[in-house]
Coordinates of C-alpha atoms in Angstrom, one line a residue:
M772 CA 130.7 96.5 101.8
I773 CA 128.3 98.6 99.8
S774 CA 126.0 101.4 100.7
G775 CA 123.2 103.5 99.2
I776 CA 120.2 105.5 100.5
L777 CA 118.5 104.2 103.6
A778 CA 114.8 103.8 102.6
S779 CA 113.3 101.5 105.2
P780 CA 115.0 100.6 108.4
G781 CA 115.7 97.0 109.4
I782 CA 118.1 94.1 108.9
A783 CA 117.7 91.1 106.7
I784 CA 119.9 88.1 105.9
G785 CA 119.1 85.8 103.0
K786 CA 119.6 84.7 99.4
A787 CA 119.7 87.2 96.6
L788 CA 117.1 87.1 93.8
L789 CA 117.9 89.4 90.8
I790 CA 115.0 91.0 89.0
K791 CA 116.0 91.8 85.4
E792 CA 113.3 92.8 82.9
K793 CA 113.6 92.1 79.2
S794 CA 114.8 95.3 77.6
I795 CA 112.3 97.5 75.7
N796 CA 113.5 98.4 72.3
I797 CA 111.7 101.2 70.4
Y798 CA 112.1 101.6 66.7
T799 CA 111.7 105.1 65.4
Y800 CA 110.8 104.6 61.7
Q801 CA 107.9 106.6 60.2
I802 CA 104.7 104.7 59.4
P803 CA 102.8 105.1 56.0
P804 CA 99.9 107.6 56.3
N805 CA 97.4 104.7 55.7
H806 CA 98.6 103.1 58.9
I807 CA 97.7 106.0 61.2
D808 CA 94.3 104.6 62.3
K809 CA 95.9 101.2 62.9
E810 CA 98.6 102.7 65.2
I811 CA 96.0 104.8 67.0
N812 CA 93.8 101.8 67.7
K813 CA 96.9 99.8 68.8
F814 CA 97.7 102.6 71.3
L815 CA 94.0 102.7 72.6
D816 CA 93.9 98.9 73.0
A817 CA 97.2 98.9 74.9
K818 CA 96.0 101.8 77.1
K819 CA 92.8 99.9 77.9
E820 CA 94.8 96.7 78.7
T821 CA 97.1 98.7 81.0
I822 CA 94.3 100.3 82.9
N823 CA 92.7 96.8 83.4
Q824 CA 96.0 95.5 84.7
L825 CA 96.3 98.4 87.1
E826 CA 92.7 98.0 88.3
K827 CA 93.5 94.3 89.2
I828 CA 96.7 95.3 91.0
K829 CA 94.9 98.0 92.9
N830 CA 92.3 95.6 94.1
K831 CA 95.0 93.1 95.1
S832 CA 96.9 95.8 97.0
K833 CA 93.9 96.4 99.3
K834 CA 94.6 93.0 100.9
F835 CA 98.2 93.7 101.8
F836 CA 98.1 97.5 102.4
K837 CA 94.6 97.6 104.1
N838 CA 93.4 100.3 101.6
K839 CA 96.4 102.5 102.5
K840 CA 98.3 102.3 99.2
E841 CA 95.6 101.8 96.6
N842 CA 95.6 105.5 95.8
I843 CA 99.0 105.1 94.2
F844 CA 97.4 102.9 91.5
T845 CA 94.4 105.2 91.3
S846 CA 96.7 108.0 90.4
H847 CA 98.5 105.9 87.8
I848 CA 95.1 105.0 86.3
M849 CA 94.1 108.7 86.3
I850 CA 97.2 109.7 84.4
L851 CA 96.5 107.0 81.8
K852 CA 92.9 108.2 81.5
D853 CA 94.0 111.9 81.1
Q854 CA 92.4 113.2 77.9
E855 CA 95.2 115.7 77.3
L856 CA 97.8 112.9 77.4
E857 CA 95.8 110.8 75.0
K858 CA 95.4 113.7 72.6
E859 CA 99.2 114.4 72.7
I860 CA 100.1 110.8 71.9
I861 CA 97.5 110.6 69.1
L862 CA 98.7 113.9 67.6
S863 CA 102.3 112.5 67.6
I864 CA 101.1 109.5 65.6
K865 CA 99.0 111.6 63.2
Q866 CA 101.4 114.5 62.6
Q867 CA 104.8 112.9 63.0
L868 CA 103.8 109.5 61.6
N869 CA 105.3 107.8 64.7
T870 CA 104.5 104.3 65.7
A871 CA 102.2 103.9 68.8
E872 CA 105.2 102.8 70.9
H873 CA 107.4 105.6 69.7
A874 CA 104.7 108.2 70.4
V875 CA 104.1 106.8 73.9
N876 CA 107.8 106.7 74.7
L877 CA 108.3 110.2 73.3
I878 CA 105.5 112.0 75.2
L879 CA 106.0 110.2 78.6
S880 CA 109.8 110.3 78.4
K881 CA 109.5 114.1 78.1
Q882 CA 107.7 114.3 81.4
I883 CA 110.1 111.9 83.0
N884 CA 113.1 114.0 81.9
Y885 CA 111.6 117.1 83.3
L886 CA 111.1 115.5 86.7
N887 CA 114.6 113.9 86.6
D888 CA 116.1 117.3 86.1
I889 CA 114.7 118.5 89.4
Q890 CA 116.9 118.4 92.4
D891 CA 114.1 118.0 94.9
E892 CA 114.2 114.3 96.0
Y893 CA 110.5 113.8 96.3
L894 CA 109.7 115.2 92.8
K895 CA 112.6 113.2 91.3
N896 CA 110.9 110.0 92.6
R897 CA 107.6 110.9 90.9
A898 CA 109.5 110.3 87.7
I899 CA 109.7 106.7 88.7
D900 CA 105.9 106.5 88.8
I901 CA 105.6 107.9 85.3
Q902 CA 108.3 105.5 84.2
D903 CA 106.3 102.6 85.6
I904 CA 103.2 103.7 83.6
R905 CA 105.3 104.2 80.4
N906 CA 107.0 100.8 80.7
R907 CA 103.8 99.0 81.4
I908 CA 102.0 100.4 78.4
L909 CA 105.1 99.8 76.2
R910 CA 105.2 96.2 77.2
N911 CA 101.6 95.8 76.3
L912 CA 102.2 97.5 72.9
L913 CA 105.2 95.3 72.2
K914 CA 103.7 92.2 73.7
I915 CA 106.6 91.7 76.2
N916 CA 105.7 89.5 79.1
T917 CA 106.2 91.1 82.6
I918 CA 108.1 89.2 85.3
N919 CA 105.6 87.5 87.5
L920 CA 106.7 88.3 91.1
K921 CA 103.7 86.4 92.4
E922 CA 105.6 83.2 91.6
I923 CA 108.4 83.7 94.3
Q924 CA 108.1 80.8 96.6
E925 CA 111.2 81.1 98.9
K926 CA 112.5 83.8 101.2
V927 CA 114.8 86.2 99.3
I928 CA 116.2 89.7 99.2
L929 CA 115.2 91.3 95.9
I930 CA 117.9 93.0 93.9
A931 CA 116.6 95.2 91.0
H932 CA 117.3 98.2 88.9
D933 CA 114.0 99.6 90.3
L934 CA 110.9 98.2 91.9
T935 CA 107.7 100.0 91.0
P936 CA 104.6 100.2 93.1
S937 CA 102.7 97.9 90.8
E938 CA 105.5 95.3 91.0
I939 CA 105.6 95.5 94.8
A940 CA 101.9 95.1 95.1
Q941 CA 102.0 91.8 93.3
M942 CA 104.5 90.1 95.7
N943 CA 103.8 87.5 98.3
F944 CA 105.3 89.4 101.2
K945 CA 105.9 86.4 103.4
Y946 CA 108.8 85.5 101.1
I947 CA 110.3 89.0 100.7
L948 CA 113.0 89.7 103.3
G949 CA 114.2 93.1 101.8
F950 CA 114.8 95.3 98.7
I951 CA 117.9 96.6 97.2
T952 CA 117.5 98.8 94.1
E953 CA 119.8 100.9 91.8
L954 CA 117.2 103.7 91.5
G955 CA 115.0 105.6 94.0
G956 CA 115.3 107.8 97.0
Y957 CA 113.8 108.1 100.5
T958 CA 110.5 109.5 99.2
A959 CA 110.0 107.2 96.3
H960 CA 106.8 105.1 96.5
T961 CA 109.0 102.0 96.6
A962 CA 110.5 103.3 99.8
I963 CA 107.2 104.4 101.3
M964 CA 105.6 101.0 100.6
A965 CA 108.7 99.2 102.0
R966 CA 108.3 101.3 105.2
S967 CA 104.6 100.6 105.5
L968 CA 105.3 96.9 105.2
S969 CA 108.3 97.1 107.6
I970 CA 110.5 95.6 104.9
P971 CA 114.2 96.6 105.1
A972 CA 115.3 98.5 102.0
I973 CA 118.3 100.3 100.6
V974 CA 117.9 102.2 97.3
G975 CA 120.0 104.3 95.0
V976 CA 122.8 101.7 95.0
T977 CA 124.9 102.2 91.9
N978 CA 125.6 99.2 89.7
I979 CA 124.4 96.7 92.3
L980 CA 123.0 94.2 89.7
N981 CA 126.6 93.7 88.4
Q982 CA 128.0 93.1 91.9
I983 CA 125.6 90.4 93.1
K984 CA 124.7 87.0 91.6
N985 CA 121.5 85.0 92.1
N986 CA 121.7 82.9 95.4
D987 CA 124.5 85.0 96.8
C988 CA 124.1 85.3 100.6
I989 CA 123.4 88.9 101.4
I990 CA 123.4 90.9 104.6
L991 CA 121.0 93.9 104.1
N992 CA 121.8 96.2 107.0
A993 CA 119.3 99.0 106.6
V994 CA 120.2 100.4 110.0
N995 CA 123.9 101.2 109.3
N996 CA 123.5 101.5 105.5
Q997 CA 125.6 98.4 104.7
I998 CA 125.2 95.6 102.1
I999 CA 127.6 92.7 102.6
I1000 CA 127.9 90.0 99.9
N1001 CA 128.7 86.4 100.9
P1002 CA 129.8 87.3 104.5
K1003 CA 131.7 85.0 106.9
Q1004 CA 129.8 83.2 109.6
E1005 CA 131.4 85.4 112.2
T1006 CA 129.9 88.5 110.5
I1007 CA 126.5 86.9 110.2
N1008 CA 126.5 86.1 114.0
Q1009 CA 127.5 89.8 114.8
I1010 CA 124.7 91.1 112.5
K1011 CA 122.1 88.8 114.2
I1012 CA 122.9 90.4 117.6
I1013 CA 122.4 93.9 116.0
Q1014 CA 119.2 92.6 114.4
K1015 CA 117.8 91.4 117.8
K1016 CA 118.7 94.8 119.4
E1017 CA 116.9 96.7 116.6
Y1018 CA 113.8 94.6 117.0
F1019 CA 113.6 95.4 120.7
K1020 CA 114.4 99.1 120.1
K1021 CA 111.5 99.3 117.5
Q1022 CA 109.1 97.5 120.0
N1023 CA 110.0 100.1 122.7
L1024 CA 109.4 103.0 120.3
N1025 CA 106.0 101.6 119.3
K1026 CA 105.0 101.8 123.0
I1027 CA 105.1 105.6 122.9
K1028 CA 103.1 106.0 119.7
H1029 CA 100.0 107.1 121.6
L1030 CA 101.9 109.0 124.3
S1031 CA 102.2 112.8 124.2
P1032 CA 105.5 114.4 123.3
I1033 CA 106.1 116.0 126.7
T1034 CA 109.3 116.7 128.5
L1035 CA 110.1 115.4 132.0
D1036 CA 109.2 118.8 133.4
N1037 CA 105.8 118.8 131.6
H1038 CA 106.5 121.0 128.6
K1039 CA 104.4 119.8 125.7
I1040 CA 105.5 119.9 122.1
E1041 CA 103.5 119.3 118.9
I1042 CA 104.9 116.7 116.5
S1043 CA 103.5 116.9 113.0
A1044 CA 104.2 115.2 109.7
N1045 CA 105.3 116.5 106.3
I1046 CA 103.3 114.9 103.5
G1047 CA 103.2 115.2 99.7
N1048 CA 99.8 113.6 98.9
I1049 CA 96.9 111.7 100.4
N1050 CA 98.8 108.4 100.3
D1051 CA 101.4 109.8 102.7
L1052 CA 98.7 110.8 105.2
N1053 CA 98.1 107.1 106.1
Y1054 CA 101.8 106.6 106.7
A1055 CA 101.9 109.7 109.0
Q1056 CA 99.0 108.5 111.0
K1057 CA 100.6 105.1 111.4
Y1058 CA 103.5 106.7 113.3
G1059 CA 101.1 108.9 115.5
A1060 CA 101.4 112.3 113.8
Q1061 CA 99.4 114.8 115.9
S1062 CA 98.8 117.0 112.9
I1063 CA 100.1 117.8 109.4
G1064 CA 102.7 120.6 109.6
L1065 CA 103.3 120.7 105.9
Y1066 CA 101.2 119.6 103.0
R1067 CA 103.2 120.2 99.8
T1068 CA 100.5 121.0 97.3
E1069 CA 103.0 121.2 94.4
F1070 CA 102.6 117.4 93.9
L1071 CA 99.0 118.0 92.9
F1072 CA 100.4 120.1 90.1
M1073 CA 103.4 117.9 89.2
E1074 CA 101.7 114.6 88.9
R1075 CA 99.5 115.5 85.9
T1076 CA 99.6 117.1 82.4
K1077 CA 97.6 120.3 83.1
L1078 CA 96.7 122.6 86.0
P1079 CA 94.4 121.0 88.6
S1080 CA 91.0 122.6 88.7
E1081 CA 89.5 124.3 91.8
D1082 CA 87.2 121.3 92.4
E1083 CA 90.1 118.8 92.0
Q1084 CA 92.1 120.7 94.6
F1085 CA 89.0 121.1 96.8
V1086 CA 88.5 117.3 96.9
S1087 CA 92.1 116.7 97.9
Y1088 CA 92.1 119.4 100.7
K1089 CA 88.7 118.3 101.9
T1090 CA 89.7 114.6 102.1
I1091 CA 92.8 115.4 104.1
A1092 CA 90.9 117.8 106.4
Q1093 CA 88.2 115.1 107.1
K1094 CA 90.8 112.3 107.6
M1095 CA 92.6 114.4 110.2
K1096 CA 89.3 115.2 112.0
N1097 CA 90.0 117.9 114.6
Q1098 CA 93.7 117.9 114.0
S1099 CA 95.3 120.8 112.1
V1100 CA 96.6 120.6 108.5
T1101 CA 98.9 123.3 107.3
I1102 CA 98.6 123.6 103.5
R1103 CA 101.4 125.3 101.7
T1104 CA 100.5 127.1 98.5
L1105 CA 102.2 126.2 95.3
D1106 CA 105.9 126.0 95.8
I1107 CA 107.5 125.5 92.3
G1108 CA 110.4 127.0 90.5
G1109 CA 114.0 126.8 91.4
D1110 CA 114.7 123.1 90.9
K1111 CA 110.9 122.2 90.7
K1112 CA 109.6 122.7 87.2
I1113 CA 106.2 121.8 85.7
P1114 CA 106.5 120.8 82.0
Y1115 CA 103.2 122.3 80.9
M1116 CA 104.0 125.7 82.4
H1117 CA 106.9 126.3 80.1
F1118 CA 109.4 127.8 82.4
K1119 CA 112.1 130.1 80.8
K1120 CA 115.7 129.2 81.4
E1121 CA 117.2 131.2 84.3
E1122 CA 120.8 131.6 85.2
N1123 CA 120.1 131.4 88.9
P1124 CA 116.7 129.6 89.3
F1125 CA 117.0 129.5 93.1
L1126 CA 117.1 133.3 93.1
G1127 CA 114.6 133.6 90.4
W1128 CA 110.9 133.0 89.5
R1129 CA 109.7 130.6 92.1
A1130 CA 107.1 129.9 94.9
I1131 CA 105.0 132.9 95.9
R1132 CA 106.5 135.0 93.1
I1133 CA 104.9 132.7 90.5
S1134 CA 101.6 132.8 92.4
L1135 CA 101.6 136.6 92.6
D1136 CA 102.3 136.9 88.9
K1137 CA 99.8 134.2 87.9
K1138 CA 96.9 135.4 90.0
E1139 CA 94.5 132.9 88.4
I1140 CA 96.6 130.0 89.9
L1141 CA 96.7 131.7 93.3
Y1142 CA 93.0 132.5 93.3
T1143 CA 92.0 129.0 92.3
Q1144 CA 94.1 127.4 95.0
L1145 CA 93.1 129.8 97.8
R1146 CA 89.4 129.4 97.0
A1147 CA 89.8 125.6 97.1
I1148 CA 91.5 125.7 100.5
L1149 CA 88.9 128.1 101.9
R1150 CA 86.0 125.9 100.6
A1151 CA 87.7 122.9 102.2
S1152 CA 88.3 124.7 105.6
Q1153 CA 84.7 124.0 106.7
F1154 CA 85.6 120.3 106.9
G1155 CA 88.5 120.5 109.4
R1156 CA 91.2 122.7 110.9
L1157 CA 93.1 124.0 107.9
R1158 CA 95.9 126.6 107.9
I1159 CA 97.3 128.5 104.9
L1160 CA 101.1 128.7 104.6
F1161 CA 102.8 131.0 102.0
P1162 CA 106.4 130.0 100.8
M1163 CA 109.4 132.2 100.0
I1164 CA 108.1 135.5 101.6
I1165 CA 110.7 138.3 101.7
S1166 CA 108.6 141.4 102.5
I1167 CA 105.5 142.8 104.3
E1168 CA 104.1 144.0 100.9
E1169 CA 103.8 140.4 99.7
I1170 CA 101.9 139.4 102.9
Q1171 CA 99.6 142.4 102.6
T1172 CA 98.8 141.6 99.0
L1173 CA 98.1 137.9 99.8
K1174 CA 95.8 138.9 102.7
E1175 CA 93.9 141.2 100.4
E1176 CA 93.4 138.3 97.9
I1177 CA 92.1 136.1 100.7
K1178 CA 89.7 138.9 101.9
Q1179 CA 88.3 139.3 98.4
I1180 CA 87.8 135.5 98.0
K1181 CA 86.0 135.4 101.4
Q1182 CA 83.7 138.2 100.3
D1183 CA 82.9 136.3 97.1
L1184 CA 82.2 133.0 99.0
N1185 CA 80.0 134.9 101.5
K1186 CA 77.9 136.3 98.6
K1187 CA 77.4 132.8 97.2
R1188 CA 76.7 131.4 100.7
I1189 CA 79.5 129.0 100.5
L1190 CA 80.7 128.0 104.0
F1191 CA 84.4 128.4 105.1
D1192 CA 86.4 129.0 108.2
S1193 CA 86.4 132.8 108.5
N1194 CA 89.3 132.7 111.0
I1195 CA 91.6 130.3 109.1
P1196 CA 95.1 130.9 110.3
I1197 CA 97.7 132.4 107.9
G1198 CA 101.4 131.7 108.2
I1199 CA 104.6 132.2 106.2
M1200 CA 107.7 130.2 105.6
I1201 CA 110.9 131.6 107.1
E1202 CA 113.4 130.3 104.5
T1203 CA 115.4 133.4 103.5
P1204 CA 117.8 135.5 105.6
S1205 CA 115.6 138.6 104.7
S1206 CA 112.5 137.1 106.3
A1207 CA 114.4 136.1 109.4
I1208 CA 116.0 139.5 109.7
I1209 CA 112.6 141.4 109.5
A1210 CA 110.7 138.7 111.4
E1211 CA 109.8 141.4 114.0
H1212 CA 107.7 143.2 111.3
L1213 CA 106.4 140.1 109.5
I1214 CA 105.0 138.4 112.7
K1215 CA 102.5 141.3 113.2
E1216 CA 100.9 140.4 109.8
V1217 CA 100.5 136.6 110.3
D1218 CA 99.4 134.0 112.9
F1219 CA 102.5 131.8 112.8
F1220 CA 105.9 131.1 111.3
S1221 CA 107.2 127.8 109.8
I1222 CA 110.9 127.6 109.3
G1223 CA 112.2 125.9 106.2
T1224 CA 115.7 125.0 107.1
N1225 CA 116.7 123.5 103.7
D1226 CA 116.5 126.9 101.9
L1227 CA 117.3 129.0 104.9
T1228 CA 120.7 127.1 105.2
Q1229 CA 121.3 127.4 101.5
Y1230 CA 120.6 131.1 101.3
T1231 CA 122.4 132.0 104.5
L1232 CA 125.6 130.1 103.6
A1233 CA 125.4 130.9 99.9
V1234 CA 125.7 127.2 99.2
D1235 CA 123.7 125.4 96.5
R1236 CA 122.5 122.4 98.3
G1237 CA 122.3 120.4 95.1
N1238 CA 125.9 121.1 94.0
Q1239 CA 128.3 118.3 95.0
L1240 CA 131.3 120.7 94.6
V1241 CA 130.2 122.7 97.6
S1242 CA 127.9 120.2 99.4
K1243 CA 130.4 119.8 102.3
L1244 CA 129.8 123.5 103.1
Y1245 CA 126.1 123.0 103.5
N1246 CA 125.4 122.5 107.2
P1247 CA 122.3 123.6 109.2
F1248 CA 124.4 123.5 112.4
H1249 CA 126.4 126.5 111.2
P1250 CA 126.3 129.2 113.9
S1251 CA 124.8 131.8 111.6
V1252 CA 121.8 129.4 110.7
L1253 CA 121.2 128.5 114.3
S1254 CA 121.3 132.2 115.3
L1255 CA 118.6 133.1 112.8
I1256 CA 116.4 130.1 113.9
H1257 CA 116.7 131.2 117.5
K1258 CA 115.9 134.8 116.7
V1259 CA 112.8 133.9 114.7
I1260 CA 111.4 131.7 117.5
Q1261 CA 112.1 134.3 120.2
I1262 CA 110.4 137.1 118.1
S1263 CA 107.2 135.0 117.5
H1264 CA 106.9 134.2 121.2
K1265 CA 107.5 137.9 122.1
N1266 CA 104.5 138.7 119.9
G1267 CA 102.2 136.0 121.3
K1268 CA 102.6 133.8 118.2
W1269 CA 104.1 130.3 117.6
T1270 CA 106.7 128.9 115.3
G1271 CA 107.0 125.4 113.7
M1272 CA 109.8 123.9 111.6
C1273 CA 109.1 121.8 108.5
G1274 CA 112.6 121.6 107.1
E1275 CA 114.9 118.5 107.4
L1276 CA 116.5 119.8 110.6
A1277 CA 113.2 119.0 112.4
S1278 CA 113.7 115.3 111.6
N1279 CA 117.4 115.3 112.7
E1280 CA 117.7 113.6 116.1
L1281 CA 120.9 115.6 116.8
A1282 CA 119.0 118.8 116.5
T1283 CA 116.0 117.9 118.7
I1284 CA 117.5 119.1 122.0
L1285 CA 118.7 122.3 120.5
L1286 CA 115.4 123.1 118.8
L1287 CA 113.5 122.2 122.0
G1288 CA 115.9 124.5 124.0
M1289 CA 115.3 127.3 121.5
G1290 CA 111.5 127.1 122.2
L1291 CA 110.3 125.5 118.9
D1292 CA 106.6 124.9 119.3
E1293 CA 106.1 122.3 116.5
F1294 CA 108.4 119.7 114.9
S1295 CA 107.0 118.8 111.5
T1296 CA 109.1 115.8 110.4
N1297 CA 109.3 112.9 108.0
P1298 CA 106.7 110.4 109.3
S1299 CA 109.4 107.7 110.1
S1300 CA 111.2 110.2 112.4
I1301 CA 108.2 111.0 114.6
L1302 CA 108.7 108.3 117.2
K1303 CA 112.5 108.9 117.4
I1304 CA 112.0 112.7 118.0
K1305 CA 109.2 112.0 120.5
N1306 CA 111.4 109.6 122.4
I1307 CA 114.1 112.2 122.8
I1308 CA 111.6 114.9 124.0
R1309 CA 110.2 112.5 126.6
K1310 CA 113.6 111.8 128.0
V1311 CA 114.8 115.3 128.8
T1312 CA 113.7 118.4 130.8
L1313 CA 113.1 121.7 129.0
Y1314 CA 115.5 123.2 131.6
D1315 CA 118.4 121.0 130.5
A1316 CA 117.5 121.6 126.8
K1317 CA 117.7 125.4 127.4
R1318 CA 120.9 125.1 129.3
I1319 CA 122.7 123.1 126.5
T1320 CA 121.2 125.4 123.9
Q1321 CA 122.6 128.5 125.6
Q1322 CA 126.1 126.8 125.5
V1323 CA 125.7 125.9 121.8
L1324 CA 124.7 129.4 120.7
K1325 CA 127.9 130.8 122.2
Q1326 CA 130.1 128.6 120.1
K1327 CA 132.0 130.0 117.1
N1328 CA 132.3 126.9 114.9
I1329 CA 130.4 123.8 113.8
Y1330 CA 133.0 121.5 115.4
N1331 CA 132.4 122.8 118.9
I1332 CA 128.6 122.8 118.4
M1333 CA 128.5 119.2 117.3
K1334 CA 130.9 118.2 120.1
L1335 CA 128.5 119.7 122.7
I1336 CA 125.4 118.1 121.2
Q1337 CA 127.0 114.6 120.8
Q1338 CA 128.2 114.7 124.4
F1339 CA 124.7 115.5 125.6
M1340 CA 123.2 112.8 123.4
M1341 CA 125.7 110.2 124.7
L1342 CA 124.7 111.0 128.3
L1343 CA 121.0 110.8 127.4
K1344 CA 121.5 107.4 125.7
H1345 CA 123.1 106.0 128.9
N1346 CA 120.4 107.7 131.2
V1347 CA 123.1 109.6 133.0
T1348 CA 121.9 112.6 135.1
I1349 CA 122.6 115.7 133.0

């Protein structure tokens, strides 16, 4: 029995088909100076061929994804068309006398390595997109034929080192029962596309290609995170029963998609989605997100080779505002640093990057970046209900400085008669103990709070969430973390403001009752968690949620806290009067 990362829920039973690409070998010899023009032309021809291939794949993807995923390929094409990238590769050929394939591999691998060094799962998975682009252009340079996934003519479970968006888009999905890959994470485009197609998938499975052979019978249990090779008939029969139960559970959840997240005693909650780009928005809407509680704008900066211009940012923010119509969109300003680096910004090495130059500290030091982003957000605010969210705030002085920047930009826009929402709400992330402790003072300066539980847990417990040596100590159900969350929510309500949560805890079903009982106003979750969280909210009363929360907040250790929550959830599952 093997496990990995649950990427797309579901169960599949079928034959294995291993996808193994011919390896790409790059030779690093120097070319004679009189071959420079030849290599440059070879690169430009391969680039053109790659763009043409991606255009065809993009057009084909419209049929299967109903226009929802074509932007993935649009972004790939934009990266290839980037003039700075082209100049860098040509410069490598001219100055270093590299072959076209060596120059392409060198430049794009540098970007991939930067992204792979980042501990943020979403950003790590953007490395896979760059890898897809690099490998495709290298195959065209080296005249290596790509595996034709369109030729699959029987129902199979695909086993691969990785499945890129361009490969997935070429498949005939009536023959694909599921995916298993060695690479990838929950937020990889492979995982996102699998979920949008409702295809079961487990990714990040180490060495799976060496454990499975073609035509092996596979049980892909992407509900309990299990992969079983050549199971006995008895096991297959048991899995088929689970498969049937999961089908009915999913059908029942879909029934509440258009229903409000409201408790049995009529207390209404807002359930929003966390997104990283425009592609994710369609996925969020599919699951009935009421609003966007967190738009991570750093991906606008990460997925390119230079800073996005004001107009480029404006188009992105405007598009999301328009697509959400009268529903709110909370746009978080640039949140990089720590484990999220941008290659072209040349970050200095820091001993403790999580305690160093990151998030709002960068924006306040690089006022031109802050000014450009705030101006783009304000310009886009006339097209929908936008909110501004500032990350990593630890003091009133920071908020006051930021508000003054916004005031000056508004004055400039007014002078130029550019429309914007003059009352655009301003909020801050509560993700450090300092901001939680002085929340009483901070709330008077802003319109709302959004709790980032990932960093709040990390900083409160002094545990690096990316360090496997201490990962067992990282737990958002620790009494100290829960106490800070409760305090922040209570203070915001006392001052007539509201609090949302965009950290991973908001997507955790075991935390739903607790957060509801604490008075959380907005759950901003992973899109695939929306219906599960809504289902729990609709099954309880606020009265009972408050009662169990009061008991939990009195506990001295995590064990007792989890015991109380699990007992409550078990009663809820069996519809027992609580």
